[in-house]
GROMACS .gro file of C-alpha atoms in nm:
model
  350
    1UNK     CA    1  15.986  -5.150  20.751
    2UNK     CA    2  15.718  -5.115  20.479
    3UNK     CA    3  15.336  -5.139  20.567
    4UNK     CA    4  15.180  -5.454  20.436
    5UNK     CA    5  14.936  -5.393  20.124
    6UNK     CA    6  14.654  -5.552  20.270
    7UNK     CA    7  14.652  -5.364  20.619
    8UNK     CA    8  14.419  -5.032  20.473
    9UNK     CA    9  14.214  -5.231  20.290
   10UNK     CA   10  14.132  -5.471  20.649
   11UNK     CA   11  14.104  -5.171  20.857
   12UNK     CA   12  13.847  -5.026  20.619
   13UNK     CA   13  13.693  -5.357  20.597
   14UNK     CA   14  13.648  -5.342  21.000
   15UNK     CA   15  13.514  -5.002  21.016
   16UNK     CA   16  13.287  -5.058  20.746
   17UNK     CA   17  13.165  -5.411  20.974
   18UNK     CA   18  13.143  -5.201  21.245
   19UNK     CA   19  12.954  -4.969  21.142
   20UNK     CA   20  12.690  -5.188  21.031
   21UNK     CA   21  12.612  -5.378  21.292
   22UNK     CA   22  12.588  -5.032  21.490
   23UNK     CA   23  12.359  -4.938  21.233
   24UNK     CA   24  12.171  -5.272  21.237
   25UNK     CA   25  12.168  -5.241  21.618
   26UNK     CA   26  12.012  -4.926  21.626
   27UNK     CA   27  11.766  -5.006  21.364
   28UNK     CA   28  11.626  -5.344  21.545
   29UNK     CA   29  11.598  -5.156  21.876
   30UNK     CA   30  11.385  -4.852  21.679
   31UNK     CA   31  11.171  -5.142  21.448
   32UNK     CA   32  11.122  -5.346  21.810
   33UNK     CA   33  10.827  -5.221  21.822
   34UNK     CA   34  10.700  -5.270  21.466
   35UNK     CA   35  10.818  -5.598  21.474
   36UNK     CA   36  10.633  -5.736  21.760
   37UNK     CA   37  10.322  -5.593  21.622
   38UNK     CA   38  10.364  -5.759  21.306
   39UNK     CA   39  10.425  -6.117  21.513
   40UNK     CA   40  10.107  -6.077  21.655
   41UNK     CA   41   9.900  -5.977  21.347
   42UNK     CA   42  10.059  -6.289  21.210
   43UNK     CA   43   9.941  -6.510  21.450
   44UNK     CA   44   9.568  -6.293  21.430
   45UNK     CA   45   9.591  -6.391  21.097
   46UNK     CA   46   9.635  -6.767  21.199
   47UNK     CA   47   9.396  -6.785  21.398
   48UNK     CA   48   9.109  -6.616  21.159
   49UNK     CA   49   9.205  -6.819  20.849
   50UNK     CA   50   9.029  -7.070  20.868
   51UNK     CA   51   8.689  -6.919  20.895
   52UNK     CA   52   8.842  -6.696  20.546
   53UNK     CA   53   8.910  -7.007  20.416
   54UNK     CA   54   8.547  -7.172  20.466
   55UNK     CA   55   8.422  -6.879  20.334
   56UNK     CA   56   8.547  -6.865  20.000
   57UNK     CA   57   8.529  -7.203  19.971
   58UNK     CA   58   8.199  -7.115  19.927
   59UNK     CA   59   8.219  -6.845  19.649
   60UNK     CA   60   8.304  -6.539  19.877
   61UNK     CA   61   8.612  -6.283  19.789
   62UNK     CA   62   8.903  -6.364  20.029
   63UNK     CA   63   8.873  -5.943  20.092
   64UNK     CA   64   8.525  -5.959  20.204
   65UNK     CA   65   8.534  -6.248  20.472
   66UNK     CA   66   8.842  -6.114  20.623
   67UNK     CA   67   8.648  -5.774  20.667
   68UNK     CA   68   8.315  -6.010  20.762
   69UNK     CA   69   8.534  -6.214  20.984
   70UNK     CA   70   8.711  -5.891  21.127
   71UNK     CA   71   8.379  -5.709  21.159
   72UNK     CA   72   8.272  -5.993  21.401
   73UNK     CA   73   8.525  -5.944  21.626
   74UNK     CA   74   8.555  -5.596  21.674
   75UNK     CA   75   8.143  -5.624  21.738
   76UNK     CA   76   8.243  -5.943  22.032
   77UNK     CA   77   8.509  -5.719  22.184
   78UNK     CA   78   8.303  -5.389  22.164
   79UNK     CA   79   8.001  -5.592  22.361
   80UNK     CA   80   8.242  -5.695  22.594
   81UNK     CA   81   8.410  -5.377  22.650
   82UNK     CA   82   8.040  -5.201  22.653
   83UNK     CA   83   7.922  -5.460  22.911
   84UNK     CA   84   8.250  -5.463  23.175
   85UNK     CA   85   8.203  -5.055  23.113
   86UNK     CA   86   7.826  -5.039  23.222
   87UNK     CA   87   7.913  -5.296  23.513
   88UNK     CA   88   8.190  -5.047  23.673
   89UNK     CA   89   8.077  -4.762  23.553
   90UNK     CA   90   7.743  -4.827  23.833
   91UNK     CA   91   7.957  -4.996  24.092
   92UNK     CA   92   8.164  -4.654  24.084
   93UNK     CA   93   7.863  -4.460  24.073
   94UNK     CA   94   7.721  -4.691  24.398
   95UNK     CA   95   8.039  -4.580  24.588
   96UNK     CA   96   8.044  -4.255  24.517
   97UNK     CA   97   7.688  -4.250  24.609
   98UNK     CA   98   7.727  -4.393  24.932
   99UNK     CA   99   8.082  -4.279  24.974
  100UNK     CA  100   7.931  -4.021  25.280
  101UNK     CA  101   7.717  -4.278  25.468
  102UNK     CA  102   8.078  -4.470  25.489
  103UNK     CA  103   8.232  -4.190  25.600
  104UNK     CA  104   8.000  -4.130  25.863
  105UNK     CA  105   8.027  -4.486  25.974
  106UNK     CA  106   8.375  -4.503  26.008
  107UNK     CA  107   8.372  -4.143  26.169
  108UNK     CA  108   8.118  -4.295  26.425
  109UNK     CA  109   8.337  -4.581  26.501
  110UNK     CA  110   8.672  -4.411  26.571
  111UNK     CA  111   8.490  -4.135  26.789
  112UNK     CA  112   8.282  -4.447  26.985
  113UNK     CA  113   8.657  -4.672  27.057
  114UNK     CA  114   8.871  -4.415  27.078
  115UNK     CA  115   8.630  -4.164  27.268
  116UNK     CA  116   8.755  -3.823  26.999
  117UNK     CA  117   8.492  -3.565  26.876
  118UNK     CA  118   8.561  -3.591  26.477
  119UNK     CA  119   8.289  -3.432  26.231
  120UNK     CA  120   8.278  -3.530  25.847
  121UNK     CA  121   8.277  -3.148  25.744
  122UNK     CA  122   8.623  -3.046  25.905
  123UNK     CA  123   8.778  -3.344  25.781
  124UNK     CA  124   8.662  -3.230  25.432
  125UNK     CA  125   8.760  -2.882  25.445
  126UNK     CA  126   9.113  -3.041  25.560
  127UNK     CA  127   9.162  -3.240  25.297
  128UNK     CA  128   9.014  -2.982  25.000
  129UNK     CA  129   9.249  -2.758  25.174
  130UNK     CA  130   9.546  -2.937  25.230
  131UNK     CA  131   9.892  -2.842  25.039
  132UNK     CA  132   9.942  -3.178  24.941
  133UNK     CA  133   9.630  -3.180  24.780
  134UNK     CA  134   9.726  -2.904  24.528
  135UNK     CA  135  10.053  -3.014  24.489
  136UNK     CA  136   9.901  -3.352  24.359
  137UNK     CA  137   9.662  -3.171  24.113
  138UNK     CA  138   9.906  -2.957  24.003
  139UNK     CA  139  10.174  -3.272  23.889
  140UNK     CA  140   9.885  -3.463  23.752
  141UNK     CA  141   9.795  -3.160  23.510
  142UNK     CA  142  10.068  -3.282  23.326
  143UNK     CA  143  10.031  -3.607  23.354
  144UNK     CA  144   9.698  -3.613  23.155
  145UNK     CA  145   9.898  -3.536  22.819
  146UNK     CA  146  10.094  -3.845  22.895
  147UNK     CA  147   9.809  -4.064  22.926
  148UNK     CA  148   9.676  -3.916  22.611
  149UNK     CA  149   9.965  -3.984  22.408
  150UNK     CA  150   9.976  -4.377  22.547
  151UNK     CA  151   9.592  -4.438  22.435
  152UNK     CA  152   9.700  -4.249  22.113
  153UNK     CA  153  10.005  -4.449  22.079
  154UNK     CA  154   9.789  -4.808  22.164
  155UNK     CA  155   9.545  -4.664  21.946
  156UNK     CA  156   9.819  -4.659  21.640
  157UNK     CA  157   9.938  -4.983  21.761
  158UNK     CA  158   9.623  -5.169  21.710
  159UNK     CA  159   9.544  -5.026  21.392
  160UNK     CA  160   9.870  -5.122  21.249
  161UNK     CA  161   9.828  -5.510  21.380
  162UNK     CA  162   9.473  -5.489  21.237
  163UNK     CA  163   9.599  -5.343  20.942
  164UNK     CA  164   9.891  -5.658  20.894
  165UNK     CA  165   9.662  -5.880  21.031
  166UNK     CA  166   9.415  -5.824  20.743
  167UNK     CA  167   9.680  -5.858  20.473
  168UNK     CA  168   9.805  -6.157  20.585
  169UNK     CA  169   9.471  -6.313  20.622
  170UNK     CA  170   9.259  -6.191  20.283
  171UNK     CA  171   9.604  -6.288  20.073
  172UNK     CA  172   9.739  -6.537  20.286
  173UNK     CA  173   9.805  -6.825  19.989
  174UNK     CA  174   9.976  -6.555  19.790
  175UNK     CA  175  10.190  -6.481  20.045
  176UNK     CA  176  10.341  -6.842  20.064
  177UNK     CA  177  10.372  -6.863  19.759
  178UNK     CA  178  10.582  -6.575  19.773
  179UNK     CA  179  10.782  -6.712  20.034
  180UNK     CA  180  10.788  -7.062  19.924
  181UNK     CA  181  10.908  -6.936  19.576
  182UNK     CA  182  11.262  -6.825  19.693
  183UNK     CA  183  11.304  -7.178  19.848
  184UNK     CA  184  11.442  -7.508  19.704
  185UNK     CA  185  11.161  -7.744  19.536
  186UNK     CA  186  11.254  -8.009  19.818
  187UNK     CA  187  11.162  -7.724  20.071
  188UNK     CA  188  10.873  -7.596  19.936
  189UNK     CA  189  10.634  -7.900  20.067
  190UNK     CA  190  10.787  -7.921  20.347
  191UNK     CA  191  10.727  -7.504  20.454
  192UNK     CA  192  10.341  -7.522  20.284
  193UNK     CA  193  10.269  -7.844  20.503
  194UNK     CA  194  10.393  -7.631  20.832
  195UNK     CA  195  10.212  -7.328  20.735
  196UNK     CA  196   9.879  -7.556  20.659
  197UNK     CA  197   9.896  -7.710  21.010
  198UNK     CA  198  10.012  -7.412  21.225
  199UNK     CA  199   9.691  -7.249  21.047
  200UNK     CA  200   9.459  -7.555  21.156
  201UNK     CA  201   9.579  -7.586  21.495
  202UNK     CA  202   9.613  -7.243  21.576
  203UNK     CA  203   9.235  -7.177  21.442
  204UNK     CA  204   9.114  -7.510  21.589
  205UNK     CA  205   9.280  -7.422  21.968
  206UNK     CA  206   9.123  -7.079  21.937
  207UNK     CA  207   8.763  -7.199  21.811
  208UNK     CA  208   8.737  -7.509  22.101
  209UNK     CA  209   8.835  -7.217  22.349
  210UNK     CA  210   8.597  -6.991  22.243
  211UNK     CA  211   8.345  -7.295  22.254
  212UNK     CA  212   8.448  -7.388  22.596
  213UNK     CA  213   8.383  -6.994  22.683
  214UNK     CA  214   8.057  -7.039  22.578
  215UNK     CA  215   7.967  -7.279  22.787
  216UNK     CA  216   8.147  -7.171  23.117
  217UNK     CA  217   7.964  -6.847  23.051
  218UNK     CA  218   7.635  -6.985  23.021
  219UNK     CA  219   7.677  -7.204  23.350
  220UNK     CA  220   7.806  -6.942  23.565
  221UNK     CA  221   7.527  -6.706  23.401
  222UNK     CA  222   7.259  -6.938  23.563
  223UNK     CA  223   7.394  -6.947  23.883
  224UNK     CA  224   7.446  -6.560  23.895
  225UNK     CA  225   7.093  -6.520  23.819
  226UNK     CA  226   6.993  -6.736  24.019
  227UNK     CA  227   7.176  -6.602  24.329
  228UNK     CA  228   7.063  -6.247  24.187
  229UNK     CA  229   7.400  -6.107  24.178
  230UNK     CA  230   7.408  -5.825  23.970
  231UNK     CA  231   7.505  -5.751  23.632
  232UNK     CA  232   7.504  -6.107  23.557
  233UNK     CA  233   7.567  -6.116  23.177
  234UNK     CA  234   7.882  -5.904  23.249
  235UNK     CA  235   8.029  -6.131  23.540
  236UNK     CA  236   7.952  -6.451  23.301
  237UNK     CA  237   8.126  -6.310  22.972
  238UNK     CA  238   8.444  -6.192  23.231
  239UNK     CA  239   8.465  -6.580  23.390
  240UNK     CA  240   8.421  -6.737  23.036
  241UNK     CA  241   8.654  -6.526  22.847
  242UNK     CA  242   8.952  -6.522  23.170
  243UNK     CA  243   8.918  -6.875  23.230
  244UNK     CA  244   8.996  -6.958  22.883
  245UNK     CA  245   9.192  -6.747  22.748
  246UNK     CA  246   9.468  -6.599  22.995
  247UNK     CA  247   9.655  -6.877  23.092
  248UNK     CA  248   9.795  -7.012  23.440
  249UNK     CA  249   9.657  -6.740  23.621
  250UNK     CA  250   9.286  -6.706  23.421
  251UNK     CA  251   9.098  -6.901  23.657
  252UNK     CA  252   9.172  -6.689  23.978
  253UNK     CA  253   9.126  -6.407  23.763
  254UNK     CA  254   8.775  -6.491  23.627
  255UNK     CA  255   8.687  -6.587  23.987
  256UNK     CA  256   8.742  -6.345  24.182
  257UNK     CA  257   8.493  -6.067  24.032
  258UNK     CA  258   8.203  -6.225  24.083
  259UNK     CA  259   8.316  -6.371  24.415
  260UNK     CA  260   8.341  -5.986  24.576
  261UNK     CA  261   8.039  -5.872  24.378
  262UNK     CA  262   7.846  -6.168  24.548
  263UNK     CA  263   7.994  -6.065  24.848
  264UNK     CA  264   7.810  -5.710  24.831
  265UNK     CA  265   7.475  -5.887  24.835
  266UNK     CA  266   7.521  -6.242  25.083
  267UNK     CA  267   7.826  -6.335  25.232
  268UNK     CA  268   7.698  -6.702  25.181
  269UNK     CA  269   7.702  -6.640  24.830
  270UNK     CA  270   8.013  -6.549  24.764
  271UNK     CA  271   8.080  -6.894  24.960
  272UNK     CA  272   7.807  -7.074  24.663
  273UNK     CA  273   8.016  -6.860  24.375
  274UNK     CA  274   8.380  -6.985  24.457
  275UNK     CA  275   8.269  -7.314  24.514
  276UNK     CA  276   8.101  -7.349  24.180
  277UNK     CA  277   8.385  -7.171  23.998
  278UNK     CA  278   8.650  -7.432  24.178
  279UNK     CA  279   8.414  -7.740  24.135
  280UNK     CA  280   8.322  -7.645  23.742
  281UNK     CA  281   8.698  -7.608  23.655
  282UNK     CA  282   8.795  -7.926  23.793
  283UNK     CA  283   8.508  -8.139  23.584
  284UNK     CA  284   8.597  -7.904  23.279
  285UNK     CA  285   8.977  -8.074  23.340
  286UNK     CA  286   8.847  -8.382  23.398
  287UNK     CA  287   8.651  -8.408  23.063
  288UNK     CA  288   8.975  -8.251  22.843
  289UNK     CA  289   9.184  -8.510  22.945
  290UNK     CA  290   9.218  -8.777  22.663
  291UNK     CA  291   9.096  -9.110  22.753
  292UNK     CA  292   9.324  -9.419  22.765
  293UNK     CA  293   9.230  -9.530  22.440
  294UNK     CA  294   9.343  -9.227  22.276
  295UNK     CA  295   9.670  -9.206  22.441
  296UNK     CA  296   9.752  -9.548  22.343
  297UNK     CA  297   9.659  -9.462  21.959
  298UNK     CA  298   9.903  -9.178  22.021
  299UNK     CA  299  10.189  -9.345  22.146
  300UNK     CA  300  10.142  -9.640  21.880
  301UNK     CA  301  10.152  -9.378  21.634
  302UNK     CA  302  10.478  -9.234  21.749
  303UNK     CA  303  10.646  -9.555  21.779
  304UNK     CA  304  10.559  -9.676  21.463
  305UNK     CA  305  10.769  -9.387  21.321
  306UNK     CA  306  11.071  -9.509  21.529
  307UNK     CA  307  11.361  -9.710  21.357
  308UNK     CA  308  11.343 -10.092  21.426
  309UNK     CA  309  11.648 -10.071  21.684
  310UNK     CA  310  11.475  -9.733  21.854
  311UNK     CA  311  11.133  -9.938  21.900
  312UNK     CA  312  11.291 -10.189  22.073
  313UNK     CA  313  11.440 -10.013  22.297
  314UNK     CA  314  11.114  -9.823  22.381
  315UNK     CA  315  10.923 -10.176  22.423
  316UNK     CA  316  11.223 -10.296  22.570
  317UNK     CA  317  11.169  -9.994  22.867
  318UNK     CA  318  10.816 -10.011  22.855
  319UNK     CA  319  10.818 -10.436  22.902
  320UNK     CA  320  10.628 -10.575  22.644
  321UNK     CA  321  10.974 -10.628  22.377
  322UNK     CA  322  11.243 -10.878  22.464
  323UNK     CA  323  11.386 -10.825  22.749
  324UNK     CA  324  11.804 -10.900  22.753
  325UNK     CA  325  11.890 -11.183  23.000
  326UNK     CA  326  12.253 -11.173  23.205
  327UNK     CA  327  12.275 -11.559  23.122
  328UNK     CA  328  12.350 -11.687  22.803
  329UNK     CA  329  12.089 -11.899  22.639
  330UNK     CA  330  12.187 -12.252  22.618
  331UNK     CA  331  12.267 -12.396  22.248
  332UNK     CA  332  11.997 -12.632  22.091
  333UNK     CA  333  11.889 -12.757  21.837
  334UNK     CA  334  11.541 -12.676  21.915
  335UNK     CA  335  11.431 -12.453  21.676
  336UNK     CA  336  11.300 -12.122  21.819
  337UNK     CA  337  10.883 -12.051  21.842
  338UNK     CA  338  10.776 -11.795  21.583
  339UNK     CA  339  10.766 -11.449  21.618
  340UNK     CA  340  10.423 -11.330  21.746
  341UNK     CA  341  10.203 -11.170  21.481
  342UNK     CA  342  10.181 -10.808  21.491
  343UNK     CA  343   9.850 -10.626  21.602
  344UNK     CA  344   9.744 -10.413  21.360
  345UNK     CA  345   9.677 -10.052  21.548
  346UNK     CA  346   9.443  -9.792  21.410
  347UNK     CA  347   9.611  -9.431  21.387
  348UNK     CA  348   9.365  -9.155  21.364
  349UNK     CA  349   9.490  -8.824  21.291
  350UNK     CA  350   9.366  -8.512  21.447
   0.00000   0.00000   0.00000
């Protein structure tokens, strides 16, 4: 029995397949990395368009507002960096500092309740030399190469995000039309008009949060200074920057420093400092929900765009359309009353 003519050429075919989605495999989990990065400079990009875009509305090389723009930020984040450094850089230096009188009173306390004889020097000289002491120093000797190669790897990391980040912002219209220019014509509107608004409301959610930072800062600056908590500007920057931007979780977060730091100084005002943080995010959510007014405006708008038959049905749920009866309507010759005229409803885009 002969071999059929087309079996090599199939089996080829299938190793050749096979071998390149193992190669494409192994190339996606090796560019994960890159990828993700690039994702994120995208959205970076997003989000600092619009102020590129304002300035060289005004005259301004795309080029130099990005690097304005991007100068700005790294100066924000190295403030904030600087600030959260110099605030646990002197609570460390506090603990170390009183580290001994702790020791003592915890020392004094065990020997008072449980009626031993314990001094603070042997109990040093036990520890510095204990076995498991060295054995701990001598793993973490090589475990300080490690951490240098992570900050030198995160270091890489940003720089490359900055680096995409900054190309997609200074030639950002170039760039679509790039893209858009290997679409159909029909598409090309369509993938602009996306682009346009994901720009918009990504800059717009980003510049109302850093607004809203502003202000919870400020507020909870007062009432640290007030209480004369320290390192107030720190603790006020931390709540308005956690509380609006990490989500879910932010609030606790941003909370919860300045709660333990108030702690240190009154008890009582640590009590003042949670309830403030708890009462201000509740009016903050109270004044960002939309008023009745706009939701309605809303809704009209989205059921305006609704065939005839779907916005029925919706008024039909909601019970202001006809509603269907289980008895038939009686024949007459009464002519039906006139439709009722149609309200006219004001849509205002956002």
């Amino acid at each position: 029995m002969r071999m059929p003519r087309w079996l090599p050429r199939a089996v080829v075919v299938t190793l050749a397949l096979f071998a390149c989605f193992q190669l494409a495999g192994w190339a996606f989990h090796r560019l994960t990395g890159l990828l993700v990065d690039i994702l994120v400079a995208f959205f970076l990009a997003l989000a600092i368009e619009p102020a590129v875009d304002r300035m060289a509305a005004r005259g301004m090389r795309r080029g130099l507002a990005t690097a304005l723009v991007f100068l700005g930020v790294a100066a924000a984040v190295t403030g904030f960096v600087t600030l959260l450094g110099s605030m646990l850089a002197g609570q460390i230096q506090t603990m170390v500092e009183n580290f001994p009188a702790y020791l003592d009173s915890v020392i004094s306390w065990i020997n008072r309740t449980f009626r031993t004889s314990l001094s603070r020097v042997e109990i040093q000289s036990s520890v510095v030399h204990s076995d498991w002491l060295r054995k701990y120093v001598s793993s973490s000797a090589g475990g300080v190469l490690d951490v240098s190669a992570a900050v030198l790897g995160g270091l890489f990391r940003t720089l490359t995000v900055v680096l995409f980040a900054f190309y997609f912002a200074a030639d950002g219209p170039r760039l679509r039309r790039a893209l858009c220019s290997v679409l159909p014509p029909r598409r090309q509107a369509e993938v602009l008009r996306a682009w346009e608004i994901a720009v918009a409301k990504t800059g717009g959610y980003l510049y109302s949060r850093a607004l809203m930072a502003l202000v919870s800062g400020i507020a909870h600056y007062v009432l640290l200074q007030t209480l004369g908590v320290p390192y107030a500007p720190a603790l006020a920057i931390w709540v308005g920057l956690v509380s609006q931007f990490v989500p879910t979780i932010g609030t606790y977060l941003a909370g919860a420093l300045p709660t333990l730091l108030a702690f240190t100084v009154d008890p009582w005002y640590a009590v003042w400092v949670l309830g403030f943080v708890v009462v201000y995010q509740q009016i903050e959510r109270l004044l960002n929900m939309s008023s009745p007014a706009e939701t309605y405006r809303e809704l009209a708008a989205l059921v305006l765009k609704l065939r005839p038959e779907e916005r029925g049905e919706v008024l039909r749920q909601l019970g202001d359309g006809p509603r269907r009866s289980d008895t038939p309507r009686p024949r007459t010759s009464t002519p039906l009353p006139a439709p009722r005229r149609a309200i006219p409803v004001r849509v205002v885009r956002t």
